[in-house]
PDB file of C-alpha atoms in Angstrom:
ATOM      1  CA  MET D   1       0.069   0.063   0.004  1.00 74.00           C
ATOM      2  CA  ASN D   2       1.279   3.480  -0.720  1.00 69.00           C
ATOM      3  CA  GLU D   3       2.050   5.939   2.017  1.00 63.00           C
ATOM      4  CA  SER D   4       1.484   9.642   2.415  1.00 54.00           C
ATOM      5  CA  SER D   5       4.589  11.628   2.871  1.00 40.00           C
ATOM      6  CA  PRO D   6       4.823  14.613   5.261  1.00 38.00           C
ATOM      7  CA  ASP D   7       8.187  15.634   3.641  1.00 37.00           C
ATOM      8  CA  THR D   8       7.194  16.341  -0.042  1.00 34.00           C
ATOM      9  CA  HIS D   9       4.671  18.305  -1.933  1.00 34.00           C
ATOM     10  CA  ASN D  10       3.504  15.155  -3.762  1.00 34.00           C
ATOM     11  CA  PRO D  11       1.933  13.136  -0.929  1.00 34.00           C
ATOM     12  CA  MET D  12       2.008   9.652  -2.464  1.00 35.00           C
ATOM     13  CA  VAL D  13       5.366   7.817  -2.575  1.00 33.00           C
ATOM     14  CA  ASN D  14       6.508   4.199  -2.511  1.00 39.00           C
ATOM     15  CA  ILE D  15       6.668   2.403   0.774  1.00 36.00           C
ATOM     16  CA  ASP D  16      10.426   1.614   0.133  1.00 39.00           C
ATOM     17  CA  GLN D  17      11.329   5.335   0.357  1.00 37.00           C
ATOM     18  CA  PHE D  18       9.961   5.373   3.811  1.00 35.00           C
ATOM     19  CA  LYS D  19      12.226   2.726   5.062  1.00 36.00           C
ATOM     20  CA  MET D  20      14.972   5.409   4.734  1.00 35.00           C
ATOM     21  CA  ASN D  21      13.007   7.923   6.861  1.00 41.00           C
ATOM     22  CA  THR D  22      12.174   8.136  10.510  1.00 45.00           C
ATOM     23  CA  HIS D  23       8.764   6.456  10.781  1.00 58.00           C
ATOM     24  CA  ASP D  24       9.981   3.196  12.279  1.00 61.00           C
ATOM     25  CA  ASP D  25       8.383   3.854  15.706  1.00 74.00           C
ATOM     26  CA  GLN D  26       5.311   5.743  14.443  1.00 89.00           C
ATOM     27  CA  GLN D  27       1.927   4.333  14.259  1.00 94.00           C
ATOM     28  CA  MET D  28       0.539   4.034  10.781  1.00 94.00           C
ATOM     29  CA  TYR D  29      -3.059   4.564   9.596  1.00 96.00           C
ATOM     30  CA  VAL D  30      -4.975   3.760   6.578  1.00 95.00           C
ATOM     31  CA  ARG D  31      -6.556   6.940   5.059  1.00 96.00           C
ATOM     32  CA  VAL D  32      -9.803   6.318   3.048  1.00 97.00           C
ATOM     33  CA  THR D  33     -11.129   9.190   1.051  1.00 97.00           C
ATOM     34  CA  PRO D  34     -13.090   9.657  -2.257  1.00 97.00           C
ATOM     35  CA  SER D  35     -10.663   9.225  -5.086  1.00 97.00           C
ATOM     36  CA  ILE D  36      -9.470  12.349  -6.877  1.00 96.00           C
ATOM     37  CA  PRO D  37      -8.843  13.080 -10.537  1.00 96.00           C
ATOM     38  CA  ILE D  38      -5.427  12.268 -11.875  1.00 95.00           C
ATOM     39  CA  LEU D  39      -3.764  13.298 -15.132  1.00 93.00           C
ATOM     40  CA  PRO D  40      -3.066  10.383 -17.474  1.00 92.00           C
ATOM     41  CA  PHE D  41       0.523   9.322 -18.366  1.00 88.00           C
ATOM     42  CA  ASN D  42       1.628  11.088 -21.586  1.00 77.00           C
ATOM     43  CA  ASP D  43       4.884  12.221 -23.115  1.00 56.00           C
ATOM     44  CA  LYS D  44       3.539  15.767 -24.005  1.00 60.00           C
ATOM     45  CA  ASP D  45       4.725  18.703 -22.016  1.00 68.00           C
ATOM     46  CA  ASP D  46       2.663  21.280 -23.806  1.00 79.00           C
ATOM     47  CA  LEU D  47      -0.897  20.342 -22.587  1.00 84.00           C
ATOM     48  CA  SER D  48      -2.936  23.443 -21.972  1.00 89.00           C
ATOM     49  CA  PRO D  49      -4.655  23.861 -18.629  1.00 90.00           C
ATOM     50  CA  GLU D  50      -7.953  23.164 -20.412  1.00 92.00           C
ATOM     51  CA  GLU D  51      -6.570  19.946 -21.945  1.00 91.00           C
ATOM     52  CA  GLU D  52      -5.359  18.748 -18.666  1.00 90.00           C
ATOM     53  CA  ARG D  53      -8.753  19.495 -16.921  1.00 92.00           C
ATOM     54  CA  ARG D  54     -10.479  17.633 -19.727  1.00 93.00           C
ATOM     55  CA  LEU D  55      -8.292  14.566 -19.375  1.00 92.00           C
ATOM     56  CA  MET D  56      -8.505  14.591 -15.550  1.00 93.00           C
ATOM     57  CA  ALA D  57     -12.309  14.837 -15.704  1.00 95.00           C
ATOM     58  CA  LYS D  58     -12.391  11.392 -17.365  1.00 95.00           C
ATOM     59  CA  THR D  59     -10.717   9.814 -14.284  1.00 96.00           C
ATOM     60  CA  PRO D  60     -12.923   7.041 -12.921  1.00 97.00           C
ATOM     61  CA  PHE D  61     -14.320   7.696  -9.458  1.00 98.00           C
ATOM     62  CA  ILE D  62     -14.597   5.567  -6.413  1.00 97.00           C
ATOM     63  CA  ASP D  63     -15.443   6.042  -2.734  1.00 97.00           C
ATOM     64  CA  PHE D  64     -14.628   2.970  -0.628  1.00 95.00           C
ATOM     65  CA  ARG D  65     -17.218   4.079   2.055  1.00 92.00           C
ATOM     66  CA  GLN D  66     -19.835   3.255  -0.557  1.00 94.00           C
ATOM     67  CA  VAL D  67     -18.392   0.283  -2.370  1.00 92.00           C
ATOM     68  CA  LEU D  68     -20.402  -2.845  -2.012  1.00 89.00           C
ATOM     69  CA  SER D  69     -18.545  -5.611  -3.630  1.00 95.00           C
ATOM     70  CA  ARG D  70     -15.056  -6.767  -4.857  1.00 96.00           C
ATOM     71  CA  SER D  71     -16.254  -6.722  -8.454  1.00 97.00           C
ATOM     72  CA  GLU D  72     -16.857  -3.041  -8.184  1.00 97.00           C
ATOM     73  CA  ILE D  73     -13.159  -2.715  -7.029  1.00 98.00           C
ATOM     74  CA  VAL D  74     -11.935  -4.829 -10.035  1.00 98.00           C
ATOM     75  CA  ALA D  75     -13.959  -2.844 -12.505  1.00 98.00           C
ATOM     76  CA  HIS D  76     -12.752   0.459 -11.024  1.00 98.00           C
ATOM     77  CA  LEU D  77      -9.045  -0.730 -11.219  1.00 98.00           C
ATOM     78  CA  GLN D  78      -9.510  -1.769 -14.822  1.00 98.00           C
ATOM     79  CA  ALA D  79     -10.998   1.627 -15.737  1.00 98.00           C
ATOM     80  CA  LEU D  80      -8.382   3.577 -13.776  1.00 98.00           C
ATOM     81  CA  ILE D  81      -5.399   1.858 -15.375  1.00 98.00           C
ATOM     82  CA  ALA D  82      -6.982   2.112 -18.852  1.00 97.00           C
ATOM     83  CA  HIS D  83      -7.495   5.811 -18.240  1.00 97.00           C
ATOM     84  CA  TYR D  84      -4.045   6.514 -16.875  1.00 96.00           C
ATOM     85  CA  PHE D  85      -2.264   4.800 -19.690  1.00 95.00           C
ATOM     86  CA  GLN D  86      -4.857   5.492 -22.365  1.00 94.00           C
ATOM     87  CA  LEU D  87      -5.249   1.853 -23.229  1.00 95.00           C
ATOM     88  CA  PRO D  88      -8.266  -0.064 -24.479  1.00 96.00           C
ATOM     89  CA  ILE D  89      -9.924  -1.527 -21.464  1.00 96.00           C
ATOM     90  CA  LYS D  90     -10.081  -4.995 -23.176  1.00 96.00           C
ATOM     91  CA  LEU D  91      -6.256  -5.096 -22.665  1.00 96.00           C
ATOM     92  CA  VAL D  92      -6.523  -4.354 -18.993  1.00 97.00           C
ATOM     93  CA  THR D  93      -7.933  -7.641 -17.762  1.00 98.00           C
ATOM     94  CA  PRO D  94      -7.856  -8.657 -13.996  1.00 98.00           C
ATOM     95  CA  GLU D  95      -5.348 -11.403 -14.757  1.00 98.00           C
ATOM     96  CA  ALA D  96      -2.978  -9.552 -16.989  1.00 97.00           C
ATOM     97  CA  ASP D  97       0.525  -9.070 -15.642  1.00 96.00           C
ATOM     98  CA  LEU D  98       0.942  -5.384 -14.835  1.00 97.00           C
ATOM     99  CA  VAL D  99       4.392  -5.241 -16.181  1.00 94.00           C
ATOM    100  CA  ASP D 100       4.861  -8.007 -18.682  1.00 93.00           C
ATOM    101  CA  GLU D 101       1.589  -7.509 -20.374  1.00 95.00           C
ATOM    102  CA  ILE D 102      -0.090  -4.175 -19.581  1.00 95.00           C
ATOM    103  CA  GLU D 103       3.132  -2.044 -19.504  1.00 93.00           C
ATOM    104  CA  ARG D 104       4.389  -3.910 -22.487  1.00 93.00           C
ATOM    105  CA  HIS D 105       1.364  -2.694 -24.499  1.00 94.00           C
ATOM    106  CA  ILE D 106       2.189   0.818 -23.361  1.00 90.00           C
ATOM    107  CA  TRP D 107       5.741   0.599 -24.711  1.00 89.00           C
ATOM    108  CA  ALA D 108       4.621  -1.010 -27.937  1.00 91.00           C
ATOM    109  CA  ARG D 109       2.396   2.041 -28.455  1.00 90.00           C
ATOM    110  CA  GLU D 110       5.036   4.552 -27.419  1.00 85.00           C
ATOM    111  CA  LEU D 111       7.743   2.946 -29.541  1.00 83.00           C
ATOM    112  CA  GLU D 112       5.372   2.273 -32.394  1.00 88.00           C
ATOM    113  CA  VAL D 113       6.315  -1.403 -32.577  1.00 88.00           C
ATOM    114  CA  ASN D 114       4.410  -4.696 -32.185  1.00 91.00           C
ATOM    115  CA  PHE D 115       3.932  -6.006 -28.716  1.00 82.00           C
ATOM    116  CA  GLU D 116       6.370  -8.908 -29.367  1.00 86.00           C
ATOM    117  CA  GLU D 117       9.012  -6.457 -30.524  1.00 83.00           C
ATOM    118  CA  VAL D 118       9.267  -4.423 -27.270  1.00 82.00           C
ATOM    119  CA  GLU D 119      12.786  -4.507 -25.936  1.00 78.00           C
ATOM    120  CA  TYR D 120      13.866  -2.999 -22.640  1.00 72.00           C
ATOM    121  CA  GLY D 121      16.823  -0.727 -22.103  1.00 67.00           C
ATOM    122  CA  LYS D 122      18.606   0.649 -19.078  1.00 62.00           C
ATOM    123  CA  ILE D 123      18.465   3.998 -17.091  1.00 60.00           C
ATOM    124  CA  LEU D 124      20.952   5.598 -14.725  1.00 61.00           C
ATOM    125  CA  CYS D 125      23.984   4.101 -16.586  1.00 64.00           C
ATOM    126  CA  GLY D 126      27.562   5.240 -16.395  1.00 67.00           C
ATOM    127  CA  ARG D 127      30.454   5.052 -18.853  1.00 72.00           C
ATOM    128  CA  ASP D 128      33.770   3.378 -18.611  1.00 72.00           C
ATOM    129  CA  ASP D 129      37.071   4.694 -19.826  1.00 75.00           C
ATOM    130  CA  ASN D 130      36.260   3.368 -23.394  1.00 78.00           C
ATOM    131  CA  GLY D 131      32.899   5.167 -23.475  1.00 71.00           C
ATOM    132  CA  GLU D 132      30.981   2.051 -23.030  1.00 73.00           C
ATOM    133  CA  LEU D 133      27.797   2.003 -20.907  1.00 62.00           C
ATOM    134  CA  THR D 134      28.123   0.462 -17.459  1.00 66.00           C
ATOM    135  CA  GLY D 135      25.744  -0.426 -14.691  1.00 60.00           C
ATOM    136  CA  GLY D 136      22.302   0.968 -14.787  1.00 57.00           C
ATOM    137  CA  LEU D 137      18.839  -0.370 -14.120  1.00 62.00           C
ATOM    138  CA  SER D 138      16.381  -1.958 -16.517  1.00 65.00           C
ATOM    139  CA  ASP D 139      13.515   0.303 -17.526  1.00 75.00           C
ATOM    140  CA  ARG D 140      11.263  -2.781 -17.327  1.00 78.00           C
ATOM    141  CA  GLY D 141       8.468  -1.902 -14.758  1.00 83.00           C
ATOM    142  CA  LEU D 142       9.427   1.855 -14.812  1.00 87.00           C
ATOM    143  CA  LEU D 143       6.103   3.086 -16.022  1.00 91.00           C
ATOM    144  CA  MET D 144       3.969   0.981 -13.729  1.00 93.00           C
ATOM    145  CA  GLY D 145       6.320   1.702 -10.821  1.00 91.00           C
ATOM    146  CA  PHE D 146       5.898   5.395 -11.394  1.00 90.00           C
ATOM    147  CA  PHE D 147       2.124   5.067 -11.480  1.00 95.00           C
ATOM    148  CA  MET D 148       2.089   3.011  -8.290  1.00 94.00           C
ATOM    149  CA  ALA D 149       4.376   5.427  -6.500  1.00 92.00           C
ATOM    150  CA  MET D 150       2.908   8.747  -7.569  1.00 92.00           C
ATOM    151  CA  ASP D 151      -0.711   8.542  -8.631  1.00 95.00           C
ATOM    152  CA  PHE D 152      -2.298   5.168  -7.818  1.00 96.00           C
ATOM    153  CA  ALA D 153      -3.299   6.011  -4.213  1.00 96.00           C
ATOM    154  CA  ASP D 154      -5.101   9.163  -5.502  1.00 96.00           C
ATOM    155  CA  GLY D 155      -6.879   7.180  -8.004  1.00 97.00           C
ATOM    156  CA  VAL D 156      -8.248   4.711  -5.463  1.00 97.00           C
ATOM    157  CA  GLY D 157      -8.471   6.965  -2.339  1.00 97.00           C
ATOM    158  CA  VAL D 158      -6.604   4.522  -0.046  1.00 96.00           C
ATOM    159  CA  CYS D 159      -3.152   5.266   1.324  1.00 94.00           C
ATOM    160  CA  VAL D 160      -1.110   5.005   4.525  1.00 93.00           C
ATOM    161  CA  VAL D 161      -0.473   8.126   6.682  1.00 95.00           C
ATOM    162  CA  TYR D 162       1.230   8.728  10.043  1.00 95.00           C
ATOM    163  CA  ASP D 163      -1.186  11.286  11.316  1.00 93.00           C
ATOM    164  CA  GLU D 164      -3.979   9.968  13.526  1.00 93.00           C
ATOM    165  CA  ASP D 165      -6.167  12.918  12.736  1.00 94.00           C
ATOM    166  CA  SER D 166      -6.220  12.239   9.018  1.00 94.00           C
ATOM    167  CA  GLY D 167      -6.200   8.429   9.369  1.00 95.00           C
ATOM    168  CA  THR D 168      -9.239   6.313   9.110  1.00 95.00           C
ATOM    169  CA  PHE D 169      -8.089   3.237  11.116  1.00 95.00           C
ATOM    170  CA  PRO D 170      -4.727   2.054  12.562  1.00 95.00           C
ATOM    171  CA  VAL D 171      -2.621  -0.412  10.555  1.00 94.00           C
ATOM    172  CA  ALA D 172       0.573  -2.341  11.042  1.00 91.00           C
ATOM    173  CA  GLU D 173       3.251  -2.756   8.384  1.00 85.00           C
ATOM    174  CA  GLY D 174       2.409  -5.940   6.420  1.00 86.00           C
ATOM    175  CA  ASP D 175      -1.275  -6.040   7.344  1.00 90.00           C
ATOM    176  CA  TYR D 176      -2.369  -5.487   3.741  1.00 90.00           C
ATOM    177  CA  GLY D 177       0.697  -5.682   1.584  1.00 87.00           C
ATOM    178  CA  ASN D 178       2.101  -3.152  -0.838  1.00 90.00           C
ATOM    179  CA  TYR D 179       0.556  -2.024  -4.070  1.00 90.00           C
ATOM    180  CA  ALA D 180       4.008  -2.075  -5.796  1.00 88.00           C
ATOM    181  CA  ASP D 181       4.356  -5.794  -5.033  1.00 91.00           C
ATOM    182  CA  CYS D 182       1.104  -6.804  -6.847  1.00 95.00           C
ATOM    183  CA  LYS D 183       1.468  -8.617 -10.128  1.00 96.00           C
ATOM    184  CA  ASN D 184      -1.978  -7.933 -11.494  1.00 98.00           C
ATOM    185  CA  ILE D 185      -5.360  -6.192 -10.923  1.00 98.00           C
ATOM    186  CA  ASN D 186      -6.695  -9.190  -8.908  1.00 98.00           C
ATOM    187  CA  GLU D 187      -3.865  -8.794  -6.368  1.00 97.00           C
ATOM    188  CA  LEU D 188      -4.510  -5.069  -6.072  1.00 97.00           C
ATOM    189  CA  ALA D 189      -8.142  -5.807  -5.588  1.00 97.00           C
ATOM    190  CA  ASP D 190      -7.345  -8.234  -2.811  1.00 97.00           C
ATOM    191  CA  ILE D 191      -5.603  -5.448  -0.810  1.00 96.00           C
ATOM    192  CA  LEU D 192      -8.367  -3.020  -1.464  1.00 97.00           C
ATOM    193  CA  GLU D 193     -11.132  -5.508  -0.568  1.00 97.00           C
ATOM    194  CA  ALA D 194      -9.462  -6.233   2.700  1.00 96.00           C
ATOM    195  CA  VAL D 195      -9.361  -2.460   3.372  1.00 96.00           C
ATOM    196  CA  ARG D 196     -13.075  -2.306   2.433  1.00 96.00           C
ATOM    197  CA  LEU D 197     -14.052  -5.048   4.901  1.00 96.00           C
ATOM    198  CA  LYS D 198     -12.087  -3.464   7.662  1.00 96.00           C
ATOM    199  CA  LEU D 199     -13.657  -0.156   6.920  1.00 95.00           C
ATOM    200  CA  MET D 200     -17.092  -1.847   7.170  1.00 93.00           C
ATOM    201  CA  ALA D 201     -16.202  -3.238  10.584  1.00 93.00           C
ATOM    202  CA  VAL D 202     -14.914   0.069  11.763  1.00 91.00           C
ATOM    203  CA  GLN D 203     -18.134   1.845  10.584  1.00 87.00           C
ATOM    204  CA  SER D 204     -20.526  -0.579  12.088  1.00 83.00           C
TER     205      SER D 204
END
């Protein structure tokens, strides 16, 4: 599950970043709010404010205080990922691997190649004395990782915070898992369904 950061202007960051911070002894809370509009991923830097508003207005909405079933969660996740990456929803199935299938379709579109022709490169490389690239990290999973770290929690309205006043109920690390570890929509839905059931118990 994503966490809300008190240290940055963008409140949603990956849980791994918090292991370097000073939250070890602090109580964590799940915060549940209505989802908010998010701007879809794109490689254009020249969108006008009106274009951004138009795209954000298409963001699927969910409020876990009103969700009645797991199937609603799955349908929302399909619509959210399709919206964010501007993919046909038929490609965003509950069983499709988030990286090896869904992200691969995104790269195929961006690179203008067939799905089978997608090849991954590296980022953060260095160069040796001969000018050859060294080190670096594969860019496989980069797009999905960015989505999970930066925008996903806004799109579902569920994240982890360290402030009791803004939290909905307390949680311990490992209670629900981490969005970034999920392989497909079904696994994401498992986390969110567990949160929904806990929320129902808290509200009853």
